Short mmCIF file of C-alpha atoms in Angstrom, two decimals:
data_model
loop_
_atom_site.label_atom_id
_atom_site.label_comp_id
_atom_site.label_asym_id
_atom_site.label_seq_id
_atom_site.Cartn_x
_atom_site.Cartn_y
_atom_site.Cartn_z
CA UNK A 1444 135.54 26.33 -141.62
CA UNK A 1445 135.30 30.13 -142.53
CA UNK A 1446 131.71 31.34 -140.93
CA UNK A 1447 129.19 32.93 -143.48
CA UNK A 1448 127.39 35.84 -142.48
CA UNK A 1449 124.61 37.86 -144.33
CA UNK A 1450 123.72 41.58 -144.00
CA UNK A 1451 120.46 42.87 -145.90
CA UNK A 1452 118.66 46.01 -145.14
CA UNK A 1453 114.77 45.20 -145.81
CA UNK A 1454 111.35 46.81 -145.54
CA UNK A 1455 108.56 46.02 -143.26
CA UNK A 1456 107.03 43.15 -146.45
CA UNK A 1457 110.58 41.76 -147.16
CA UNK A 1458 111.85 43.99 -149.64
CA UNK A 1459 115.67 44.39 -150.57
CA UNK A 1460 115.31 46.03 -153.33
CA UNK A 1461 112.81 46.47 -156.20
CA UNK A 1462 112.51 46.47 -159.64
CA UNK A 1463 113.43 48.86 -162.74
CA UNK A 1464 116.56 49.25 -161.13
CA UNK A 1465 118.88 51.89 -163.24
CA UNK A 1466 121.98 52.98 -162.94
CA UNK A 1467 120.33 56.14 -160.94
CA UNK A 1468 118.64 53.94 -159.09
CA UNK A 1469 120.43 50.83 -157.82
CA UNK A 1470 117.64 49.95 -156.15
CA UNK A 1471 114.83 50.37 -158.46
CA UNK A 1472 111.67 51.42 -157.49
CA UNK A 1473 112.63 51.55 -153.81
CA UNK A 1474 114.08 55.03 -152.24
CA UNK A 1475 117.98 54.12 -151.80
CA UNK A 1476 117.01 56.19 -148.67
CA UNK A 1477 114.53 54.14 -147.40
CA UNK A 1478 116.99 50.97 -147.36
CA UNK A 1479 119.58 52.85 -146.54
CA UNK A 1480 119.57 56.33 -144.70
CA UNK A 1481 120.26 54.71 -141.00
CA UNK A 1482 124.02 54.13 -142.33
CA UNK A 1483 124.32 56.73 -145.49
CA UNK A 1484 122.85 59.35 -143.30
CA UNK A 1485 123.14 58.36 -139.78
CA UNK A 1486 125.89 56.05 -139.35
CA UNK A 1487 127.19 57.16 -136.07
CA UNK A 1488 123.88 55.81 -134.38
CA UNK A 1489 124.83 52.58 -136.23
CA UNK A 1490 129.04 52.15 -136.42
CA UNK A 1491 128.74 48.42 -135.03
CA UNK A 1492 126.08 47.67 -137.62
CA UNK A 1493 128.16 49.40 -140.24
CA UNK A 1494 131.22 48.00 -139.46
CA UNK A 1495 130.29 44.36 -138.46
CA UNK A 1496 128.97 44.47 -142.68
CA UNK A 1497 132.12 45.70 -143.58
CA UNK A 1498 134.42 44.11 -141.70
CA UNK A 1499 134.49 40.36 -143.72
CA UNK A 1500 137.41 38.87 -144.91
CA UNK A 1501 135.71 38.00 -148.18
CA UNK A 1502 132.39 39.04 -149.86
CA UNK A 1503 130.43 37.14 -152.55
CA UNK A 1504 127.58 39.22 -154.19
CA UNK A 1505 124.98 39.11 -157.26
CA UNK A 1506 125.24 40.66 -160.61
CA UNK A 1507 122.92 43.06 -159.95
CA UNK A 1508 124.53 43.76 -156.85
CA UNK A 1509 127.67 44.65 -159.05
CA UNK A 1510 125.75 46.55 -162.02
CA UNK A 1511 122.47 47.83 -163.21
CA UNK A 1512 120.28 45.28 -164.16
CA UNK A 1513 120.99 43.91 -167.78
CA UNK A 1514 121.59 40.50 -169.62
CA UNK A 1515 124.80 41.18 -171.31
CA UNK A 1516 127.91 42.65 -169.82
CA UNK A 1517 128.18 45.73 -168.38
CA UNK A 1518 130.44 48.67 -169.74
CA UNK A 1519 134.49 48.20 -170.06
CA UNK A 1520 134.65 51.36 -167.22
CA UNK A 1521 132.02 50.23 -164.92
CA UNK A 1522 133.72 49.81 -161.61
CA UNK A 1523 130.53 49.14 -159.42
CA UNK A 1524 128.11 51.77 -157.42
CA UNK A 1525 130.79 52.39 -154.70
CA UNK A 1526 133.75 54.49 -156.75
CA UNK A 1527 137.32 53.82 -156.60
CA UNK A 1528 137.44 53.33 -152.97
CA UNK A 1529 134.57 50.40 -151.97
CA UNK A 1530 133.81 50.08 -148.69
CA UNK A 1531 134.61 46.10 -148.68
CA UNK A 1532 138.59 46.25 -148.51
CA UNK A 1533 138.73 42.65 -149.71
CA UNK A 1534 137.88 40.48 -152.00
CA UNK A 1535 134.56 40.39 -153.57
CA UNK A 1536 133.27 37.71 -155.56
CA UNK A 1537 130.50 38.68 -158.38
CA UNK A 1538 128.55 35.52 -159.84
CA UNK A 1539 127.99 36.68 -163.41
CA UNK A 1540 127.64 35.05 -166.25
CA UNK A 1541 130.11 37.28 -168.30
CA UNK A 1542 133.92 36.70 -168.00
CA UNK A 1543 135.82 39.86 -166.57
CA UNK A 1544 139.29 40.43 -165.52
CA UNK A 1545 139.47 41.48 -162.14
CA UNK A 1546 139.01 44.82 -161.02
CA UNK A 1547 141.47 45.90 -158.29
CA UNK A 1548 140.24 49.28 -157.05
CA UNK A 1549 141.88 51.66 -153.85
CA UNK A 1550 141.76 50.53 -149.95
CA UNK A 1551 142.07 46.72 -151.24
CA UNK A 1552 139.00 45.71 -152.79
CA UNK A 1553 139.05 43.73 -156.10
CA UNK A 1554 136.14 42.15 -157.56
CA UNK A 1555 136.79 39.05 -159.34
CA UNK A 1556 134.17 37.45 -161.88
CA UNK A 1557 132.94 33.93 -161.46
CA UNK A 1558 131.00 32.21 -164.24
CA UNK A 1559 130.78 28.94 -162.65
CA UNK A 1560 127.88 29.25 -160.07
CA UNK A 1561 127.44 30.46 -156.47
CA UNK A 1562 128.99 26.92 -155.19
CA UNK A 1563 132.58 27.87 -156.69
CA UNK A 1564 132.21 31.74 -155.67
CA UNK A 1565 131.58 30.41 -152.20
CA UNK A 1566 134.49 28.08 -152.02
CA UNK A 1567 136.59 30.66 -153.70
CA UNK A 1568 135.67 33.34 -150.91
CA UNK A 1569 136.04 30.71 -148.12
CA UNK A 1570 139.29 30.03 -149.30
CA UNK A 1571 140.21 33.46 -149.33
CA UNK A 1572 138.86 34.29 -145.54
CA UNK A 1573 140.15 31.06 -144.39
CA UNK A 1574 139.03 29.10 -141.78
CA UNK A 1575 139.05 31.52 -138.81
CA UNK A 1576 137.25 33.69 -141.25
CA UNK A 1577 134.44 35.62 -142.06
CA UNK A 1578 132.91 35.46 -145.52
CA UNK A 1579 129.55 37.83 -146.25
CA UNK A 1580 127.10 37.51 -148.64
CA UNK A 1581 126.46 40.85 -149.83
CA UNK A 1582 123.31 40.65 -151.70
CA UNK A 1583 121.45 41.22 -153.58
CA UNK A 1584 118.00 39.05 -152.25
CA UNK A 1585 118.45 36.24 -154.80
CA UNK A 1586 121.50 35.28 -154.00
CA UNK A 1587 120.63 35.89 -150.46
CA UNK A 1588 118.07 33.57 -150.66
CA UNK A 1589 119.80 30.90 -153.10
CA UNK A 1590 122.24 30.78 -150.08
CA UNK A 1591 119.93 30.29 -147.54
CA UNK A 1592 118.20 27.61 -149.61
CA UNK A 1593 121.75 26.02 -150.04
CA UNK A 1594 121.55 26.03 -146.16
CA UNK A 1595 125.43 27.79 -146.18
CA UNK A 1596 124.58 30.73 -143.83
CA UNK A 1597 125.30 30.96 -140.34
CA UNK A 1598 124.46 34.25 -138.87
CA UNK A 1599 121.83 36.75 -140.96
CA UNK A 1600 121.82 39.74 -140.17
CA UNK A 1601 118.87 41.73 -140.88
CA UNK A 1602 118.04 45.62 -140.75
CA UNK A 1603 114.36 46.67 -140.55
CA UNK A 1604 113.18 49.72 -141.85
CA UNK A 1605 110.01 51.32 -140.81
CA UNK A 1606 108.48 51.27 -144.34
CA UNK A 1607 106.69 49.01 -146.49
CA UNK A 1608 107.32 49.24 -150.03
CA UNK A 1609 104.67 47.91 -151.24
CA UNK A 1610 105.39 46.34 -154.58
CA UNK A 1611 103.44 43.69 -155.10
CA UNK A 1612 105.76 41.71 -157.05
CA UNK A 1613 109.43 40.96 -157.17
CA UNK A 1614 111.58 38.45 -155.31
CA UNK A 1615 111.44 39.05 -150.91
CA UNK A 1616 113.80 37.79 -148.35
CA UNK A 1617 113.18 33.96 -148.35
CA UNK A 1618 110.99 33.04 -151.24
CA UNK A 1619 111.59 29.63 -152.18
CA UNK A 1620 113.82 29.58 -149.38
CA UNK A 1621 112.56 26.04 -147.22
CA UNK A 1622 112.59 25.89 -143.26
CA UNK A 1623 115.29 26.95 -141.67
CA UNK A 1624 116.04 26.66 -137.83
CA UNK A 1625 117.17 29.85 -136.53
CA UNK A 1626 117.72 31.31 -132.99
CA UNK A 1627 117.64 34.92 -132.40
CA UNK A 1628 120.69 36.02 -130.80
CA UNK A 1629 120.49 39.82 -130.36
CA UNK A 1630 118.64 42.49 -131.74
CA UNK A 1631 118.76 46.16 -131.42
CA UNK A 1632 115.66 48.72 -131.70
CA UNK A 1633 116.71 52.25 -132.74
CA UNK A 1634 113.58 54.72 -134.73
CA UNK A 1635 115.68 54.22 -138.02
CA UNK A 1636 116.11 50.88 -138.35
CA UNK A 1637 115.81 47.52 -135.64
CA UNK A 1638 118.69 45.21 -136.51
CA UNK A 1639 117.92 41.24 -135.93
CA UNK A 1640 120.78 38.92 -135.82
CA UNK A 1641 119.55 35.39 -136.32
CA UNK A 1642 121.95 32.30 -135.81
CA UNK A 1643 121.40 28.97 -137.47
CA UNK A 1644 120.10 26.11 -135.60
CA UNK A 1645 119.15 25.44 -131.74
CA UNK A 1646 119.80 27.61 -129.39
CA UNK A 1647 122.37 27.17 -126.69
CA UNK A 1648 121.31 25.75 -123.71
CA UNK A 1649 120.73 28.36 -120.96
CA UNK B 730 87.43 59.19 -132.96
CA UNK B 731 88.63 56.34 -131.53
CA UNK B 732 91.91 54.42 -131.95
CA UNK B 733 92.67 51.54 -133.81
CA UNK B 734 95.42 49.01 -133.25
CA UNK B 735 96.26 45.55 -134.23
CA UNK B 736 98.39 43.59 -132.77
CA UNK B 737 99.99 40.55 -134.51
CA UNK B 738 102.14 37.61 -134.21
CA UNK B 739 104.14 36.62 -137.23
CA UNK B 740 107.34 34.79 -138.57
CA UNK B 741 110.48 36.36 -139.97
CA UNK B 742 109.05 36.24 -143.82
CA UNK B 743 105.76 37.64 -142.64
CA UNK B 744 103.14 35.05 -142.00
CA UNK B 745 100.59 35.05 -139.24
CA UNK B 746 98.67 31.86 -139.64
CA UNK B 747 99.14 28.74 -142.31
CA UNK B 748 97.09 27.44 -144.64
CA UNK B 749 94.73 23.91 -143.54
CA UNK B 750 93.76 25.39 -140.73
CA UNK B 751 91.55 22.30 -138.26
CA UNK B 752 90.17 22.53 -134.88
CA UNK B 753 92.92 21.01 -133.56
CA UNK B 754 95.70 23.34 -135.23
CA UNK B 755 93.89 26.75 -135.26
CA UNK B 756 97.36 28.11 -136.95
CA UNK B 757 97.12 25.68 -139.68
CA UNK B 758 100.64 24.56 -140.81
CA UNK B 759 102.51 26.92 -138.23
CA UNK B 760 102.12 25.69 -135.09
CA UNK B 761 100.19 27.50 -132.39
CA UNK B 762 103.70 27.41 -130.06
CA UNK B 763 105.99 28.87 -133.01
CA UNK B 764 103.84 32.17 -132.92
CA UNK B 765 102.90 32.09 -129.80
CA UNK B 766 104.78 30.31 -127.00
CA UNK B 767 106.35 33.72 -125.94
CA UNK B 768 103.11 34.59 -124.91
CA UNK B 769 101.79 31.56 -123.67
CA UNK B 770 104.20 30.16 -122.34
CA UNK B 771 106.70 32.82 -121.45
CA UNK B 772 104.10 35.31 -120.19
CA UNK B 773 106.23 37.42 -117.47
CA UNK B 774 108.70 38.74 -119.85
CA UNK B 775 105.91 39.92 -122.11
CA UNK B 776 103.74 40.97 -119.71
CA UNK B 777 102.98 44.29 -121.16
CA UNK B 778 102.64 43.48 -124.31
CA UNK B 779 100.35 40.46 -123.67
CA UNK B 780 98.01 43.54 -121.58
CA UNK B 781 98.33 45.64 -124.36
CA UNK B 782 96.88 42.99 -126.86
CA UNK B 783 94.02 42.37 -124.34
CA UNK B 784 93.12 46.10 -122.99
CA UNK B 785 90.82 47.18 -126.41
CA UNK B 786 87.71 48.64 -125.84
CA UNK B 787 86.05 46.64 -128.37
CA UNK B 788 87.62 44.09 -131.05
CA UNK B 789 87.19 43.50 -134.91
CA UNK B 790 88.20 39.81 -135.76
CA UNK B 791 87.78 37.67 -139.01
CA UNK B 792 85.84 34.78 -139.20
CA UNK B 793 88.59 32.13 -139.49
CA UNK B 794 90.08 33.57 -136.40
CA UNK B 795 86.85 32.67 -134.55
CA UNK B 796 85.86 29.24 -135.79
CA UNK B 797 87.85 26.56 -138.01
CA UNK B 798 87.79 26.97 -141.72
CA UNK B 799 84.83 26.59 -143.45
CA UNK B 800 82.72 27.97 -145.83
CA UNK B 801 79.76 27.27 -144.09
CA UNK B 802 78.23 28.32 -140.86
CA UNK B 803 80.11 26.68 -137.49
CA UNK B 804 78.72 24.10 -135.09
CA UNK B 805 75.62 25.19 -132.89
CA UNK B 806 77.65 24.48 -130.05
CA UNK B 807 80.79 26.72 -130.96
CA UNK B 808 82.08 29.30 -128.50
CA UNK B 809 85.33 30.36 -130.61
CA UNK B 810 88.78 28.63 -129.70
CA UNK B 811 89.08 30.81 -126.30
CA UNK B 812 86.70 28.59 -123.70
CA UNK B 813 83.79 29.79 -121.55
CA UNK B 814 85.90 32.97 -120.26
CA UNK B 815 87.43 34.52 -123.34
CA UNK B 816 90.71 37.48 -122.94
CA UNK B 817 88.91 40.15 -124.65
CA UNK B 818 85.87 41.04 -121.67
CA UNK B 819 84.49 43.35 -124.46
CA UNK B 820 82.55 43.50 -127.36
CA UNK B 821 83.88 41.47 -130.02
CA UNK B 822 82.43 41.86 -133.96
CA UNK B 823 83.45 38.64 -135.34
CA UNK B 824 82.69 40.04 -139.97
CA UNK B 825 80.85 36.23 -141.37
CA UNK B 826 78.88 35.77 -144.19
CA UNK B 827 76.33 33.95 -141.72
CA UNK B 828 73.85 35.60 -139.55
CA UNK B 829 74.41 34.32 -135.78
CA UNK B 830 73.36 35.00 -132.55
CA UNK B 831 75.25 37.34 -130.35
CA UNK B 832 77.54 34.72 -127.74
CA UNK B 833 77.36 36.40 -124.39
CA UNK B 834 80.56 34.55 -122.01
CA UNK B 835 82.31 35.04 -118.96
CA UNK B 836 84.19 37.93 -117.60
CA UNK B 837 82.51 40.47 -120.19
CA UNK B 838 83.15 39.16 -123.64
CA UNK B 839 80.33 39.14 -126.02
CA UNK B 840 81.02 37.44 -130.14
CA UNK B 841 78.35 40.01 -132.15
CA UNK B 842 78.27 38.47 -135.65
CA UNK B 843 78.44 40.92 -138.45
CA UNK B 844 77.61 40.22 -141.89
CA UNK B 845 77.44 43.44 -143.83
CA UNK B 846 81.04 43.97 -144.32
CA UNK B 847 84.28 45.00 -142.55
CA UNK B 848 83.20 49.00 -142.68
CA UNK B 849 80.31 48.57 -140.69
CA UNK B 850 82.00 46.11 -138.40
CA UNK B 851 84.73 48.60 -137.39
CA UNK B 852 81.99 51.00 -137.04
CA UNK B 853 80.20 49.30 -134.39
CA UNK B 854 83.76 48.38 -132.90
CA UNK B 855 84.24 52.32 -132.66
CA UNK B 856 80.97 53.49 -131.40
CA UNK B 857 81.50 50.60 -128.84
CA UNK B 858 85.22 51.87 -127.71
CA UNK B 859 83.92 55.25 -127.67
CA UNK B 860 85.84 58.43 -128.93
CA UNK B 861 88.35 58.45 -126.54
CA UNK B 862 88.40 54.00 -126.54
CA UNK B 863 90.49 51.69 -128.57
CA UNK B 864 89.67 49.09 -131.04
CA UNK B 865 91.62 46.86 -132.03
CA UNK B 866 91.76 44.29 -135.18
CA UNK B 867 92.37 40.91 -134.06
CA UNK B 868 93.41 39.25 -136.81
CA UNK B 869 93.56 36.98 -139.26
CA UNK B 870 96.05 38.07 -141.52
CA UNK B 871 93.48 38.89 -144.17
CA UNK B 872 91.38 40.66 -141.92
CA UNK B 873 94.34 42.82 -141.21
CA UNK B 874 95.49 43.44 -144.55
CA UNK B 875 92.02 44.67 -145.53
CA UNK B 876 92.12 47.39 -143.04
CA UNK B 877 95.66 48.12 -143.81
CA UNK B 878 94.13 48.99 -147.29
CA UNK B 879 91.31 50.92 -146.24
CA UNK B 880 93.88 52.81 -144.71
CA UNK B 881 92.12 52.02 -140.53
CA UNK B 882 94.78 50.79 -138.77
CA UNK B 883 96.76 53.47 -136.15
CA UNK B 884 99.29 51.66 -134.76
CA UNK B 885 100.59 48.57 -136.00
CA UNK B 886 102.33 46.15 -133.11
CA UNK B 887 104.29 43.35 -134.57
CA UNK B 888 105.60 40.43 -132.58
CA UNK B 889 108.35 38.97 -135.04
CA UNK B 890 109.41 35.32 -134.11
CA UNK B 891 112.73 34.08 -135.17
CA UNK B 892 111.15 31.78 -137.20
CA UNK B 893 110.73 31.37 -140.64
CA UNK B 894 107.49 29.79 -141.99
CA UNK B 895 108.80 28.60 -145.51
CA UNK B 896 104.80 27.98 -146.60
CA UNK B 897 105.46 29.23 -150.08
CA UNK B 898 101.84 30.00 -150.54
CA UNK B 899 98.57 31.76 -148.38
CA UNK B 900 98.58 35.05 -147.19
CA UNK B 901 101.32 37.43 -145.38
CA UNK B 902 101.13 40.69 -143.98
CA UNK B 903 100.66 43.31 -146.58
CA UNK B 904 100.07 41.29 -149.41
CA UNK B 905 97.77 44.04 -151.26
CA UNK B 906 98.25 46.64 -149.27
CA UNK B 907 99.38 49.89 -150.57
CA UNK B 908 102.03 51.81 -150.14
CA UNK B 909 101.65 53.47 -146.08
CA UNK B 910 104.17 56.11 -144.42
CA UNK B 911 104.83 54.56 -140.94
CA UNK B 912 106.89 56.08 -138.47
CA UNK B 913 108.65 53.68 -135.33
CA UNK B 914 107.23 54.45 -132.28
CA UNK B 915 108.83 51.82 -129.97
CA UNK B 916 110.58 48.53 -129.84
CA UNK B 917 112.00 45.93 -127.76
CA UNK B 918 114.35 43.04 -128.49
CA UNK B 919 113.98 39.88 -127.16
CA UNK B 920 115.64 36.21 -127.59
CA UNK B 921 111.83 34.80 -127.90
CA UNK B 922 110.09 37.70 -129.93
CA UNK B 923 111.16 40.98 -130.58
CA UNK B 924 108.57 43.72 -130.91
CA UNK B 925 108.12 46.78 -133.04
CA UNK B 926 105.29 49.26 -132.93
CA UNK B 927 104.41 51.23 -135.75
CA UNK B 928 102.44 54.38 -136.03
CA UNK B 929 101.03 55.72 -139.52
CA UNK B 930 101.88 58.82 -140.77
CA UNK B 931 105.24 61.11 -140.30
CA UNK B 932 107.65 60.88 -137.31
CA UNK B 933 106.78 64.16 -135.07
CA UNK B 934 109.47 66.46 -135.33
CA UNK B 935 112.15 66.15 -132.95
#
């Protein structure tokens, strides 16, 4: 079966992302820069990191991952935050609960819209990657976490920034999100970001 | 004026300690050997971390981390959870609502019971350490958070153990803290704990 990885930048208190997010400012009250600068800005000190979140055969991400934040759909020329060339090269499946035709944008990327819960996006993208392949959860932290609680990924992947962001309210990496057996299996300090990869269950005997 | 550090153990979604703490599980729900077995029982690879914890001047600590929950005051014959010959050999102000005795113990460790608040605690702790010394804030988690707030804490050493906690309730690191710049000082990766000091305020310029 295809393996299921997760990639999600957080703060120091958990934080993906906060709220008020606009269409200036995908990730609300939090600095896209603070989340994000060790890739945006200084990616060649990070082109495994960057690459390994890249390089899946199929993503699966939130609505608000797709969009700004809103109930109803989004505008008829919204194409996402990443422009006509995303950085995901595959297909990317967007639980929503507003049918869209697919969007198929430059370097092979097309989002496709599923209205029938993060079960059937899963087996969609699983299907796609096959079973020697990698899909990634792409965010945002409630679907990160209603995966986690659904106990369907392997290998998370987390990138720690040296900042707290202090909200005070707002969903964090594993809320509601029960036990979990993880071993760590490597990790990487740099002053930008440390990057934790934890692997579901026991670890291997030495 | 004196440094002050605090070192802490916690799990992936940010908890130190669980709630119900007893005698006999002094971490509450998480148990003493999640948070701490790299410590305790894998000493030599953490050697200099384990020093660092232990090499304050003089030591701030909350009162749950030196007795078992309670609102009262603790047993006549209580020593705190550390035996006859404690790891601090310094001056330790343990912030109570209840007026003790100082507890004078082996190899230089002395409990002074404070109970006019955390300010005047640390401010014993510093004229203790000196100008040049270091204090450090032992913990609990609430403890820590309070002098997070009040804007005392230096350096900031985290222990993160690939564990998750799942508690769903009691307090985590930061929870009412404000918004701090931190900078990464240093870090190191490791299959059992990986560690990550922070230091408040800007990066120095390269």
């Amino acid at each position: 079966m295809s393996t299921v990885t997760c990639d999600l930048a957080i703060t120091l208190d958990g934080y993906a992302a906060g709220p008020a997010q606009t269409l200036e400012r995908p990730f609300g009250e939090i600095d896209t820069n603070t989340l994000h600068a060790w890739h945006l800005e200084h990616r060649a000190r990070h082109q495994a990191e960057h690459d390994a979140i890249v390089g899946a055969d199929a993503y699966v991400m939130g609505r608000n991952m797709f969009a700004p934040r809103g109930d109803g759909p989004w505008p008829d020329d919204w194409i996402g935050w990443w422009g006509t060339e995303p950085p995901y090269r595959a297909p990317v499946y967007v639980l929503t609960h507003h049918p869209h035709a697919p969007i198929t944008l430059d370097g092979g990327t097309t989002f496709h819209f599923v209205t029938d819960g993060p079960t059937l996006a899963l087996a969609l993208a699983r299907e796609t990657a096959g079973s020697d392949g990698r899909v990634a959860v792409a965010g945002g932290v409630t679907t990160v976490n209603q995966y986690l609680a659904a106990g369907e990924i392997d290998e998370l992947r987390l990138h720690v920034v040296p900042f707290t962001a202090a909200l005070g309210s707002g969903p964090r990496l594993f809320d509601g999100v029960g036990p979990i057996d993880w071993h760590a299996t490597t990790g990487r300090w740099t002053p930008d970001v440390t990057h934790l990869v934890y692997r579901r269950g026991a670890a291997p005997a030495d």
